[in-house]
Short mmCIF file of C-alpha atoms in Angstrom, two decimals:
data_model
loop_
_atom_site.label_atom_id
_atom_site.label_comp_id
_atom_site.label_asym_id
_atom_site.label_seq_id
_atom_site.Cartn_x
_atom_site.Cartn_y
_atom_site.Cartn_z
CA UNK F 1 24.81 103.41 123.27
CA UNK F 2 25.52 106.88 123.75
CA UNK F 3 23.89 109.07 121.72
CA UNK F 4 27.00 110.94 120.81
CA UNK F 5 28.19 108.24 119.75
CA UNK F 6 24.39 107.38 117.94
CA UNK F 7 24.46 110.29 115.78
CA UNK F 8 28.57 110.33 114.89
CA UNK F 9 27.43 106.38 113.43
CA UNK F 10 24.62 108.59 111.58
CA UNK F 11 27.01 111.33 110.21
CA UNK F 12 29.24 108.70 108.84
CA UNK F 13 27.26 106.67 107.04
CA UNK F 14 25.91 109.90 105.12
CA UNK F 15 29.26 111.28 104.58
CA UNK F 16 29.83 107.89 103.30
CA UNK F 17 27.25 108.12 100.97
CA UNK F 18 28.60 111.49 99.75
CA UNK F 19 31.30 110.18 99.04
CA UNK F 20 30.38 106.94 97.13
CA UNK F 21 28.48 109.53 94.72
CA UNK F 22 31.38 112.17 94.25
CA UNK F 23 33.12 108.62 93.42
CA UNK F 24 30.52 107.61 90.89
CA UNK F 25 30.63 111.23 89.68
CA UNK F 26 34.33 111.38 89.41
CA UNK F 27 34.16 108.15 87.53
CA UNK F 28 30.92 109.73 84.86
CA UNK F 29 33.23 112.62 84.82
CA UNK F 30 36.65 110.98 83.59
CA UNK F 31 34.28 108.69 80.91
CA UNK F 32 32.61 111.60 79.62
CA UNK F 33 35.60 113.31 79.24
CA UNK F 34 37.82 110.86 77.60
CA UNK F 35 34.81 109.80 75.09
CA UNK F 36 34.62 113.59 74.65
CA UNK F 37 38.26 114.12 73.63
CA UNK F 38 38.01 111.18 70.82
CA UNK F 39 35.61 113.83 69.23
CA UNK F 40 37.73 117.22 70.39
CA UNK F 41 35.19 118.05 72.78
CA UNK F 42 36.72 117.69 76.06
CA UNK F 43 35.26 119.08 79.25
CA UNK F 44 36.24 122.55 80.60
CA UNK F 45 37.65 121.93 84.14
CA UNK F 46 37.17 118.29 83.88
CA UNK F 47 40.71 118.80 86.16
CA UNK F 48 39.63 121.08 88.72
CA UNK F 49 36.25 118.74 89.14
CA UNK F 50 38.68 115.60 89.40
CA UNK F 51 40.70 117.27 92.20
CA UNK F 52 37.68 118.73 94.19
CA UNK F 53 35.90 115.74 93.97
CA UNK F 54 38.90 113.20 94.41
CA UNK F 55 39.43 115.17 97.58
CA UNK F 56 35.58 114.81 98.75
CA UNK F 57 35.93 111.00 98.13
CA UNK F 58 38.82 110.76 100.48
CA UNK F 59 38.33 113.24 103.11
CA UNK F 60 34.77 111.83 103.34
CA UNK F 61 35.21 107.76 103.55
CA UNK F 62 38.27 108.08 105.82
CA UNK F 63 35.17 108.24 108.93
CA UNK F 64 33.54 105.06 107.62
CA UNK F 65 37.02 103.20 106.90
CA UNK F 66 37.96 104.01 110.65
CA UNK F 67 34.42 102.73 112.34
CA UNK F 68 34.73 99.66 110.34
CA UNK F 69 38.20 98.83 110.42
CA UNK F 70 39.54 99.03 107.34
CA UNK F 71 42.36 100.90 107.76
CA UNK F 72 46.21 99.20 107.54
CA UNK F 73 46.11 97.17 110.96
CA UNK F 74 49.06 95.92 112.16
CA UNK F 75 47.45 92.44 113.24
CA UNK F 76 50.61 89.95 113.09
CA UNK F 77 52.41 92.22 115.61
CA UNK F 78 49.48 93.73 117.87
CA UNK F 79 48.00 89.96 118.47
CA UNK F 80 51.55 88.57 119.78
CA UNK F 81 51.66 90.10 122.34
CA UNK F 82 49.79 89.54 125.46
CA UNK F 83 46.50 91.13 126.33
CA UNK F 84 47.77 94.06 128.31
CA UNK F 85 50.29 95.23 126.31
CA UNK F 86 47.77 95.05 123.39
CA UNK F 87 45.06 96.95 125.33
CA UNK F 88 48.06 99.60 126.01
CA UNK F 89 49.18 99.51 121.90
CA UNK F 90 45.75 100.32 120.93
CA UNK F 91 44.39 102.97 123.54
CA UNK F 92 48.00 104.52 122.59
CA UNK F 93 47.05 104.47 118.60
CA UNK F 94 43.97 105.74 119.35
CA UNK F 95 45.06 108.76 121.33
CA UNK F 96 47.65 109.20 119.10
CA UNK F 97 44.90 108.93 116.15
CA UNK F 98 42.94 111.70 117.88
CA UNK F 99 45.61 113.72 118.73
CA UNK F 100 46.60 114.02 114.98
CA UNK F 101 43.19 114.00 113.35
CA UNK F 102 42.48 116.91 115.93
CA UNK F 103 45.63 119.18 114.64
CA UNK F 104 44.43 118.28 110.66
CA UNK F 105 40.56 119.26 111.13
CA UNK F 106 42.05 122.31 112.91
CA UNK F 107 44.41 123.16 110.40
CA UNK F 108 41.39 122.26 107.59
CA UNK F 109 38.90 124.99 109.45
CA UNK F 110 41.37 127.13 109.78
CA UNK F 111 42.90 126.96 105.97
CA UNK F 112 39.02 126.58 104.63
CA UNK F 113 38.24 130.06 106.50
CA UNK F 114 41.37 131.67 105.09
CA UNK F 115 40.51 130.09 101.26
CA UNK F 116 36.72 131.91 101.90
CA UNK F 117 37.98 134.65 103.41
CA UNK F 118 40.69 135.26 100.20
CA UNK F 119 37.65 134.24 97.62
CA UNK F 120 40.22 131.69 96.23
CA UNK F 121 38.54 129.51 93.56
CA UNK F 122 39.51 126.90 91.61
CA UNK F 123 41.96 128.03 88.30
CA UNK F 124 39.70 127.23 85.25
CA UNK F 125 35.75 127.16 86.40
CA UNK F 126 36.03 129.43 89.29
CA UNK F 127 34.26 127.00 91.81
CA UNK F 128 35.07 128.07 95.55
CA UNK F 129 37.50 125.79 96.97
CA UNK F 130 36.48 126.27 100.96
CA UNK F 131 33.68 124.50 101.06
CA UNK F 132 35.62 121.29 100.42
CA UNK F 133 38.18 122.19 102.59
CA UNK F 134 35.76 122.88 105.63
CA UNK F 135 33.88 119.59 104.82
CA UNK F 136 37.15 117.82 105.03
CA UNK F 137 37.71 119.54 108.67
CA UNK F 138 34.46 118.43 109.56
CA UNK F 139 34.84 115.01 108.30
CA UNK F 140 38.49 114.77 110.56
CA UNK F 141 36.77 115.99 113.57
CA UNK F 142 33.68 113.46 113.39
CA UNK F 143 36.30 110.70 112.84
CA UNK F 144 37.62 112.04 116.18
CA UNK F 145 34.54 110.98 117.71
CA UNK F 146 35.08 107.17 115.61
CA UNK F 147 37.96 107.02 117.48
CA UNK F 148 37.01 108.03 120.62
CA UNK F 149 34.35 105.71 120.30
CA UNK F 150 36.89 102.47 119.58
CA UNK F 151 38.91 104.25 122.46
CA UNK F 152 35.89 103.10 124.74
CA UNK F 153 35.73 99.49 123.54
CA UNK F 154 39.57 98.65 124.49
CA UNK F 155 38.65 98.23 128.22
CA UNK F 156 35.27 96.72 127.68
CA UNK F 157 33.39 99.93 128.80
CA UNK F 158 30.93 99.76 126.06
CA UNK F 159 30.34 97.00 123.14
CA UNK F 160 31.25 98.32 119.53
CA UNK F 161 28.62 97.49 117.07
#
């Protein structure tokens, strides 16, 4: 295997992991919250924490859902037709998928500079926005590299593991 390819599988499965534990943290949040409430004691920013780390949960597993396929597949139409015209559907998806998760991770760096470069934080508890927003970017590009990877396996050029 390439090791490009080696240490983009490595990247994933930690952003993975990230963000199974902003998910487990989301979830303690929301609990400890809501309990909290039934006494009036609620949790300052409990909203700004849901959105940052709702938004690491996503941005982060959308690598590991791509590498392992778990992504809306459209199977009943894609394995109709015959086996060149599927090869040509998918390396077309996954251009297209690179193409466009390209232009978001640029658009991520690019608004994530401009958020640290402004200070912007978030509207209760002050926590700095960018570095979810460059994480994110990050997180688009290296499923870039999923892709291209998949890209490689249409014609047989290297087996997917």
């Amino acid at each position: 295997m390439n090791p490009i390819f080696t240490v983009t599988k490595t990247l994933v499965k930690y952003l993975h992991w990230i963000a199974g534990i902003a998910l487990v943290c989301l979830m303690l949040l929301t609990v400890f919250d809501v309990v909290g409430r039934a006494f009036n004691r609620p949790i300052t920013g409990v909203y700004d924490l849901t959105v940052l780390l709702g938004a690491v949960v996503i941005g982060f597993a959308i690598p590991m859902s791509t590498q392992k396929h778990m992504h809306v597949y459209m199977e009943f139409f894609v394995d109709s037709v015959p086996l060149k015209w599927k090869k040509t559907i998918q390396t077309f998806t996954y251009c297209l998928g690179i193409f466009l998760f390209l232009l978001i991770g640029w658009n991520l760096m690019k608004y994530g500079l401009t958020l640290y470069q402004r200070g912007e934080v978030s509207s209760t508890i002050y926590i700095p926005i960018y570095p979810v927003v460059l994480g994110m970017g990050v997180s688009f590009f290296l499923n870039c590299f999923v892709l291209l990877r998949q890209l490689t396996t249409v014609f047989g050029k290297e087996e997917e593991a």
